[in-house]
Tab-separated table of C-alpha atoms in Angstrom:
chain	number	residue	atom	x	y	z
W	275	UNK	CA	-1.314	1.344	-15.662
W	276	UNK	CA	-1.746	-0.466	-12.384
W	277	UNK	CA	-0.826	-3.996	-11.369
W	278	UNK	CA	-1.159	-6.195	-8.306
W	279	UNK	CA	1.214	-9.120	-8.509
W	280	UNK	CA	2.341	-11.793	-6.083
W	281	UNK	CA	5.201	-14.214	-5.710
W	282	UNK	CA	5.441	-17.249	-3.426
W	283	UNK	CA	7.839	-20.137	-3.235
W	284	UNK	CA	6.374	-23.370	-4.561
W	285	UNK	CA	7.535	-26.049	-2.126
W	286	UNK	CA	10.959	-24.396	-2.024
W	287	UNK	CA	11.747	-25.548	-5.574
W	288	UNK	CA	10.557	-22.691	-7.750
W	289	UNK	CA	8.683	-19.387	-7.692
W	290	UNK	CA	5.000	-19.117	-8.409
W	291	UNK	CA	4.070	-15.733	-9.858
W	292	UNK	CA	0.582	-14.407	-10.366
W	293	UNK	CA	-1.619	-11.379	-10.339
W	294	UNK	CA	-5.089	-10.115	-9.602
W	295	UNK	CA	-6.773	-8.959	-12.779
W	296	UNK	CA	-9.726	-7.061	-11.289
W	297	UNK	CA	-9.249	-4.322	-8.708
W	298	UNK	CA	-9.891	-0.653	-8.198
W	299	UNK	CA	-8.759	2.047	-5.879
W	300	UNK	CA	-7.567	5.550	-5.453
W	301	UNK	CA	-4.692	7.450	-3.964
W	302	UNK	CA	-3.918	11.022	-3.083
W	303	UNK	CA	-0.430	12.465	-2.802
W	304	UNK	CA	0.586	16.048	-2.077
W	305	UNK	CA	4.321	16.567	-2.451
W	306	UNK	CA	4.066	19.565	-0.095
W	307	UNK	CA	2.451	17.380	2.591
W	308	UNK	CA	3.294	13.703	1.885
W	309	UNK	CA	2.168	12.613	5.361
W	310	UNK	CA	-1.421	13.389	4.302
W	311	UNK	CA	-1.244	10.818	1.488
W	312	UNK	CA	-3.985	8.210	1.371
W	313	UNK	CA	-4.413	4.917	-0.466
W	314	UNK	CA	-7.341	2.548	-0.808
W	315	UNK	CA	-7.325	-0.607	-2.929
W	316	UNK	CA	-10.165	-3.112	-3.435
W	317	UNK	CA	-9.318	-6.494	-4.956
W	318	UNK	CA	-11.676	-9.039	-6.507
W	319	UNK	CA	-10.088	-12.214	-5.107
W	320	UNK	CA	-11.739	-14.404	-7.772
W	321	UNK	CA	-9.663	-12.567	-10.386
W	322	UNK	CA	-6.493	-14.359	-9.249
W	323	UNK	CA	-4.454	-15.452	-12.264
W	324	UNK	CA	-1.381	-17.669	-11.982
W	325	UNK	CA	-1.438	-18.623	-15.658
W	326	UNK	CA	-2.751	-22.130	-14.868
W	327	UNK	CA	-6.538	-22.714	-14.787
W	328	UNK	CA	-6.519	-25.731	-12.466
W	329	UNK	CA	-4.156	-24.060	-10.005
W	330	UNK	CA	-6.300	-20.899	-10.067
W	331	UNK	CA	-9.359	-23.016	-9.266
W	332	UNK	CA	-7.504	-24.413	-6.242
W	333	UNK	CA	-6.345	-20.924	-5.170
W	334	UNK	CA	-9.991	-19.757	-5.258
W	335	UNK	CA	-11.108	-22.718	-3.100
W	336	UNK	CA	-11.526	-23.042	0.684
W	337	UNK	CA	-7.867	-24.126	0.900
W	338	UNK	CA	-6.669	-20.631	0.025
W	339	UNK	CA	-8.711	-17.513	-0.807
W	340	UNK	CA	-12.194	-19.059	-0.356
W	341	UNK	CA	-13.586	-16.522	-2.813
W	342	UNK	CA	-17.212	-17.628	-2.354
W	343	UNK	CA	-17.062	-16.475	1.271
W	344	UNK	CA	-14.442	-13.701	0.898
W	345	UNK	CA	-14.902	-12.168	-2.577
W	346	UNK	CA	-12.956	-8.992	-1.773
W	347	UNK	CA	-9.639	-8.058	-0.252
W	348	UNK	CA	-8.909	-4.466	0.703
W	349	UNK	CA	-5.993	-2.294	1.744
W	350	UNK	CA	-6.644	1.051	3.453
W	351	UNK	CA	-3.690	3.220	4.423
W	352	UNK	CA	-3.214	4.673	7.880
W	353	UNK	CA	0.053	6.591	7.368
W	354	UNK	CA	2.656	7.561	4.781
W	355	UNK	CA	6.222	8.514	5.623
W	356	UNK	CA	8.863	9.799	3.223
W	357	UNK	CA	12.263	8.172	3.842
W	358	UNK	CA	14.331	10.087	1.263
W	359	UNK	CA	16.014	9.062	-1.990
W	360	UNK	CA	12.644	8.293	-3.609
W	361	UNK	CA	11.647	5.813	-0.903
W	362	UNK	CA	8.704	5.886	1.477
W	363	UNK	CA	6.814	3.695	3.903
W	364	UNK	CA	3.073	3.166	3.621
W	365	UNK	CA	1.279	1.614	6.587
W	366	UNK	CA	-2.289	0.420	6.575
W	367	UNK	CA	-4.730	-2.365	7.185
W	368	UNK	CA	-5.049	-5.324	4.833
W	369	UNK	CA	-8.259	-7.325	4.932
W	370	UNK	CA	-7.819	-10.731	3.329
W	371	UNK	CA	-9.720	-13.965	3.886
W	372	UNK	CA	-11.935	-12.176	6.422
W	373	UNK	CA	-8.989	-11.111	8.610
W	374	UNK	CA	-7.744	-7.531	8.998
W	375	UNK	CA	-4.115	-6.975	10.005
W	376	UNK	CA	-1.722	-4.020	9.886
W	377	UNK	CA	0.763	-4.130	7.031
W	378	UNK	CA	3.689	-1.956	5.962
W	379	UNK	CA	4.560	-1.461	2.295
W	380	UNK	CA	8.001	-0.305	1.127
W	381	UNK	CA	7.259	2.320	-1.532
W	382	UNK	CA	9.392	3.681	-4.351
W	383	UNK	CA	8.517	6.818	-6.266
W	384	UNK	CA	8.589	5.584	-9.854
W	385	UNK	CA	8.315	8.983	-11.493
W	386	UNK	CA	6.141	12.010	-12.157
W	387	UNK	CA	5.638	14.709	-14.721
W	388	UNK	CA	3.582	15.988	-17.620
W	389	UNK	CA	2.082	13.501	-20.035
W	390	UNK	CA	1.592	13.962	-23.811
W	391	UNK	CA	-2.126	14.775	-23.320
W	392	UNK	CA	-1.732	17.791	-21.047
W	393	UNK	CA	-2.122	15.961	-17.759
W	394	UNK	CA	0.268	15.360	-14.906
W	395	UNK	CA	1.023	11.827	-13.718
W	396	UNK	CA	2.713	10.243	-10.735
W	397	UNK	CA	3.634	6.605	-10.244
W	398	UNK	CA	4.558	4.452	-7.275
W	399	UNK	CA	5.565	0.838	-6.729
W	400	UNK	CA	5.248	-0.882	-3.387
W	401	UNK	CA	6.284	-4.273	-2.063
W	402	UNK	CA	5.410	-6.131	1.109
W	403	UNK	CA	5.596	-9.645	2.507
W	404	UNK	CA	3.241	-11.362	4.894
W	405	UNK	CA	2.556	-14.815	6.268
W	406	UNK	CA	-0.519	-16.515	4.840
W	407	UNK	CA	-1.300	-17.974	8.277
W	408	UNK	CA	-1.660	-14.436	9.662
W	409	UNK	CA	-4.752	-14.169	7.456
W	410	UNK	CA	-6.181	-17.583	8.280
W	411	UNK	CA	-4.820	-19.317	5.177
W	412	UNK	CA	-3.127	-22.384	6.588
W	413	UNK	CA	-2.867	-24.820	3.679
W	414	UNK	CA	0.546	-26.443	4.161
W	415	UNK	CA	2.870	-25.979	1.201
W	416	UNK	CA	5.965	-26.573	3.331
W	417	UNK	CA	8.289	-24.294	5.288
W	418	UNK	CA	9.596	-22.446	2.216
W	419	UNK	CA	6.073	-21.357	1.236
W	420	UNK	CA	4.862	-19.582	4.356
W	421	UNK	CA	5.148	-15.994	3.076
W	422	UNK	CA	3.821	-14.294	-0.002
W	423	UNK	CA	5.366	-11.186	-1.546
W	424	UNK	CA	2.882	-8.690	-2.924
W	425	UNK	CA	3.796	-5.893	-5.353
W	426	UNK	CA	1.502	-3.008	-6.240
W	427	UNK	CA	2.362	-0.678	-9.071
W	428	UNK	CA	0.148	2.353	-9.691
W	429	UNK	CA	0.033	5.453	-11.847
W	430	UNK	CA	-2.380	8.274	-11.268
W	431	UNK	CA	-3.394	11.441	-13.064
W	432	UNK	CA	-3.648	14.703	-11.145
W	433	UNK	CA	-7.220	15.900	-10.729
């Protein structure tokens, strides 16, 4: 019940959507002390999937993710701030393509409550945008394709 998806303009003519199929992570959230929330996500960059094998091969190459040299991407949170109305802001450091930069993710509380198996679940969705060049990915796809939008959707079970 977790997804990491991306969206980027393809030459300004259409949207390219994809996802990372292999990742892991953990999060903690205390509704009595949301500022203490923590998130860590590890992504296997070779698991990129844009639903086109040849394109995925190119995305894994030196032109983009260079997965042989940078097999993992990681996000580690540094702060969490509730904004009200089910919205929050998650700040942290994203390491991608060997570069670590601060990043802010707009978070929405998706929902929480008891599940049919006696557990308690909570879900979040977060979206952010960043320039590929900020992470050393400078393959020129034109001015409309400079930023990628990343969406993370997670559901966790209370321990």
